[in-house]
XYZ file of C-alpha atoms in Angstrom:
255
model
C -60.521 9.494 -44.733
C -60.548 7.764 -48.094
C -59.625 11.556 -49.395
C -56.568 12.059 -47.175
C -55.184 8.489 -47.686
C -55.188 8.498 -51.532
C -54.020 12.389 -51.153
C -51.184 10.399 -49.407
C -50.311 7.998 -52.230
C -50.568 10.864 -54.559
C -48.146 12.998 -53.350
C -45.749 10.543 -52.101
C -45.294 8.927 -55.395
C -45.141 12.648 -57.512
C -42.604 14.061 -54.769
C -40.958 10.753 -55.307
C -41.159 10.073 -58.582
C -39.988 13.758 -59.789
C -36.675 13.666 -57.715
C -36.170 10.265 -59.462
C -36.565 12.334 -62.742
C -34.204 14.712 -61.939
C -31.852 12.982 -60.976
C -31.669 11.700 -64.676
C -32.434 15.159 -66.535
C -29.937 17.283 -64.036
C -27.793 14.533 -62.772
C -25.679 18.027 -62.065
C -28.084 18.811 -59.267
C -27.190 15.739 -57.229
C -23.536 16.604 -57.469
C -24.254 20.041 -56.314
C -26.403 19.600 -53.302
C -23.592 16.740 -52.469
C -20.387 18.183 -52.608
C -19.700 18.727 -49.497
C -20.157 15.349 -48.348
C -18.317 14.296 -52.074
C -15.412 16.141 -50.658
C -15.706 14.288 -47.144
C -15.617 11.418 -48.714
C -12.543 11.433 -50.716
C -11.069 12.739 -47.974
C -11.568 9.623 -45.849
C -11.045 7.474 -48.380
C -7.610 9.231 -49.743
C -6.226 8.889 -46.189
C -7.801 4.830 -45.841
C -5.931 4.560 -49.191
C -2.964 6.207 -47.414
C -2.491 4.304 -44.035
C -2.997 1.297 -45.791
C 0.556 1.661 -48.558
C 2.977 -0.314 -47.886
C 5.226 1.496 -49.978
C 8.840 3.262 -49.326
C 9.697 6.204 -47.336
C 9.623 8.325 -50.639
C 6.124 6.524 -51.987
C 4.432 7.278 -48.510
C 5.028 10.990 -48.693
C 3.242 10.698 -52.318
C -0.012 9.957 -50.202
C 0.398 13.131 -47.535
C -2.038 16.162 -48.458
C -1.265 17.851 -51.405
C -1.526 21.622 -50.085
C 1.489 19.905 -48.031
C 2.972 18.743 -50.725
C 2.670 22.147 -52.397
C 4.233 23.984 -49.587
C 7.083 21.854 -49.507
C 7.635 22.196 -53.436
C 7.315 25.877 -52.679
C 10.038 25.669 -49.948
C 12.742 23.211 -51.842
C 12.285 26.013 -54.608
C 13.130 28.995 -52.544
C 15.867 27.276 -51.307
C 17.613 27.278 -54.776
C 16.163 31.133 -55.453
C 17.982 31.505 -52.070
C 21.229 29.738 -53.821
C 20.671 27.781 -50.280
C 23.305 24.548 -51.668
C 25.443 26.898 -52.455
C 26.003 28.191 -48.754
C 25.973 24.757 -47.423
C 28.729 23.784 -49.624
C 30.475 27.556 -48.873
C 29.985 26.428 -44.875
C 31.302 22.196 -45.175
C 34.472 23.494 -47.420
C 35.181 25.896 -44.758
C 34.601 23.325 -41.734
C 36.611 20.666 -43.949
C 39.146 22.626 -45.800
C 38.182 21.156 -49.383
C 39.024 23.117 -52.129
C 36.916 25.235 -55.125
C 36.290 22.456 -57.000
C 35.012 20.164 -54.471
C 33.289 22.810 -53.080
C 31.452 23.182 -56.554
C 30.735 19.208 -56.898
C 28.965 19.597 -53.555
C 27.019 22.657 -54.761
C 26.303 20.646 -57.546
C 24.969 17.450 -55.819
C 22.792 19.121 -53.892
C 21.264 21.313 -56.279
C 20.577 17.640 -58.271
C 19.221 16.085 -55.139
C 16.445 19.619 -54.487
C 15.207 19.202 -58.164
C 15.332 15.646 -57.892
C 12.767 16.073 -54.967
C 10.736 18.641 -56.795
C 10.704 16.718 -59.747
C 8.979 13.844 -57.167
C 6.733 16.341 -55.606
C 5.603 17.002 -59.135
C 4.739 13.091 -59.983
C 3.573 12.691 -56.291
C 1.327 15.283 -56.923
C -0.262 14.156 -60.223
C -0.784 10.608 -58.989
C -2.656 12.071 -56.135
C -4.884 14.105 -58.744
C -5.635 11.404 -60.738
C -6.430 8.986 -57.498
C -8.985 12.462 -56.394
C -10.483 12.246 -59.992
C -11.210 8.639 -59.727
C -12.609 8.826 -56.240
C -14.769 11.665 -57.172
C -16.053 9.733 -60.059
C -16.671 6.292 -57.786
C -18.115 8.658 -55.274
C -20.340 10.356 -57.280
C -21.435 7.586 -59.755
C -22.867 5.176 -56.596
C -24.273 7.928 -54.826
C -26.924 8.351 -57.638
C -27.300 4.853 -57.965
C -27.972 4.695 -54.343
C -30.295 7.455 -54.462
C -32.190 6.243 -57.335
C -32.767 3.454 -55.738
C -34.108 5.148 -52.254
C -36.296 7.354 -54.827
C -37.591 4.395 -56.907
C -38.207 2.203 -54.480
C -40.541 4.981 -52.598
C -42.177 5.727 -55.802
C -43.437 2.206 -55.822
C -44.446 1.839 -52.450
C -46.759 4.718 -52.303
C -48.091 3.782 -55.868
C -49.115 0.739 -54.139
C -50.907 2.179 -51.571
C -53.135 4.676 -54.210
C -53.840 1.156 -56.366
C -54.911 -0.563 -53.262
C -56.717 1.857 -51.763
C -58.588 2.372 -55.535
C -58.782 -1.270 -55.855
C -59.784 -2.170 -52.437
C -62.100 1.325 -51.253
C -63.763 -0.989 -48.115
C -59.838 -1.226 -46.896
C -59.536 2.483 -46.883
C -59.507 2.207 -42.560
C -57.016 -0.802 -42.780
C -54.506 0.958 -45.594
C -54.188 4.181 -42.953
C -51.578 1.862 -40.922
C -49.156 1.193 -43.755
C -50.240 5.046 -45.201
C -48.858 6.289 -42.207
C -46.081 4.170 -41.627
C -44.660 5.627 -45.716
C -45.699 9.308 -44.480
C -43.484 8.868 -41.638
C -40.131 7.650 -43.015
C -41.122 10.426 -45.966
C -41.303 13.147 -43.286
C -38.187 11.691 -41.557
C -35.655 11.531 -44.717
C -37.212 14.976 -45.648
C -36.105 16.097 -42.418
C -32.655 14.553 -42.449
C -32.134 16.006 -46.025
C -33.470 19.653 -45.048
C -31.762 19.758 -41.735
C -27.940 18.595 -42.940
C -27.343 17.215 -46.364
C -24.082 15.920 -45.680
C -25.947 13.199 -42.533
C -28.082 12.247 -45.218
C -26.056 11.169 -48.214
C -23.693 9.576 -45.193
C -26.683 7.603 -44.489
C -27.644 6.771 -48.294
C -24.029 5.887 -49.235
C -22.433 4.109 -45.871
C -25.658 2.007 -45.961
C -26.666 2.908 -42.555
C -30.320 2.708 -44.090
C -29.540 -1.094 -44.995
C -31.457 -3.860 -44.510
C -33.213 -1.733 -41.924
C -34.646 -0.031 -44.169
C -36.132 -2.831 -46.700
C -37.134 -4.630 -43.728
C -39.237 -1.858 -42.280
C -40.461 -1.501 -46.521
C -41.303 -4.837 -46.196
C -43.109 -4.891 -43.327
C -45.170 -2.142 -45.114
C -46.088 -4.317 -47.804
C -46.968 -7.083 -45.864
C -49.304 -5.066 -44.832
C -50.357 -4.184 -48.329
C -50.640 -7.877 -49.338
C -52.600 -8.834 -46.204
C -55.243 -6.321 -47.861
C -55.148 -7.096 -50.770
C -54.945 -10.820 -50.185
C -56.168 -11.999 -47.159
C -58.909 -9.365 -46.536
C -57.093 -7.510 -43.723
C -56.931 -9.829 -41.199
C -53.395 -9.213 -39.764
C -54.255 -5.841 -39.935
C -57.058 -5.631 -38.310
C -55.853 -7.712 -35.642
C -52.864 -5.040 -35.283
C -55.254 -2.083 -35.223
C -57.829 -3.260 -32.536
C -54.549 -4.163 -30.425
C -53.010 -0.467 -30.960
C -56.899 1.251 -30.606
C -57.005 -1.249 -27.395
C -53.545 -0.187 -26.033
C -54.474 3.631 -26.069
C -57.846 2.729 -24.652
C -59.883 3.494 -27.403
C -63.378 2.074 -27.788
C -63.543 2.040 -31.435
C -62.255 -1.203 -33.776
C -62.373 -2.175 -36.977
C -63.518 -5.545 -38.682
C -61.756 -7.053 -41.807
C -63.072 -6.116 -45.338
């Protein structure tokens, strides 16, 4: 028992411990296994960002997808490759009887008017690169702070448990409830993280993890001081009730 408990500590603080590491000597690797919930995420945000302008007609369309935007750049520019203002003019002078000249200063306005619109494509497009850019960066840059801090925090809590259990070896029976309760949130985000990526750096950077989360740490600690500190007593008192519940006969006492 003693064995398995500080085999617990051990491992949950190196696993721990080394993805903290990494996460400082290949900060790359983060952005890797993320990127497809980086690109989720700028998505969402890019569209809040969007639906929330209050900008003109023209300013709104800035904000619309840009493989949109590039297919409508693409059309306005096979319209002129098509001499398409030309036509138009060719079609009003005959419907209206204006003559060549007019007929040019038509052409000629409305060739203005489909560069004009490219030219805005072109700037609509850029601002909308550099607003991706700076997401990606925001994105990125509080992911790994968030994750750090998941990481770090774990890496304490189970090198808590291996100094209590080597400081305290009579609590070794009264440590296996908090031991277990680290294992199992351990096993859990594992399982998250191997099973779909993308639902667990949703959960790390929405916050869904919280103040659950540091309240169920906490509760884990408590349990950590009451060993350290007040011999177990709590503890124990939560262990005979759980052994009693399942209708064991065995108990513990407080060390």
């Amino acid at each position: 028992m003693k064995i398995s408990l500080r085999l617990i500590g051990i491992i949950g603080l190196t696993f721990f411990f080394a993805l903290l590491m990494l996460t400082y000597g290949v900060p790359k690797a983060v952005e890797e296994s993320a990127k497809g919930f980086v690109k989720k995420q700028i998505e969402i945000e890019v569209r809040d960002t969007y639906q929330a302008s209050r900008a003109s007609s023209l300013e709104d369309k800035a904000w619309v997808i840009a493989n949109k935007l590039g297919y409508e750049e693409q059309e306005l520019r096979r319209d002129l490759e098509n001499q398409l203002p030309e036509k138009i003019a060719e079609i009003i002078a005959a419907m209206c009887g204006y003559d060549c000249e007019r007929k040019r200063s038509i052409a000629r306005s409305m060739t203005s008017g489909y560069v004009e619109r490219i030219a805005d494509i072109s700037i609509a497009q850029h601002n909308l690169g550099d607003m991706v850019k700076g997401k990606y960066v925001e994105i990125v840059s509080a992911l790994k702070a968030d994750l750090r801090i998941f990481l770090g925090v774990n890496s304490i809590m189970f090198l808590l448990l291996l100094l209590v259990s080597l400081l305290k070896p009579r609590a070794i029976e009264h440590l296996f409830l908090p031991g277990m309760l680290l294992l199992l949130s351990t096993v859990a985000a594992s399982a998250i993280y191997l099973f779909g990526q993308d639902w667990f750096y949703t959960i790390l950077y929405n916050d869904y993890l919280g103040y659950g989360y540091l309240a169920y740490l906490a509760v884990i600690f408590a349990f950590l001081l009451d060993v350290v500190f007040n011999s177990a007593r709590i503890t124990t008192d939560i262990i005979n009730a759980i052994l009693e519940a399942v209708g064991s006969a065995l108990s513990v006492a407080p060390c």
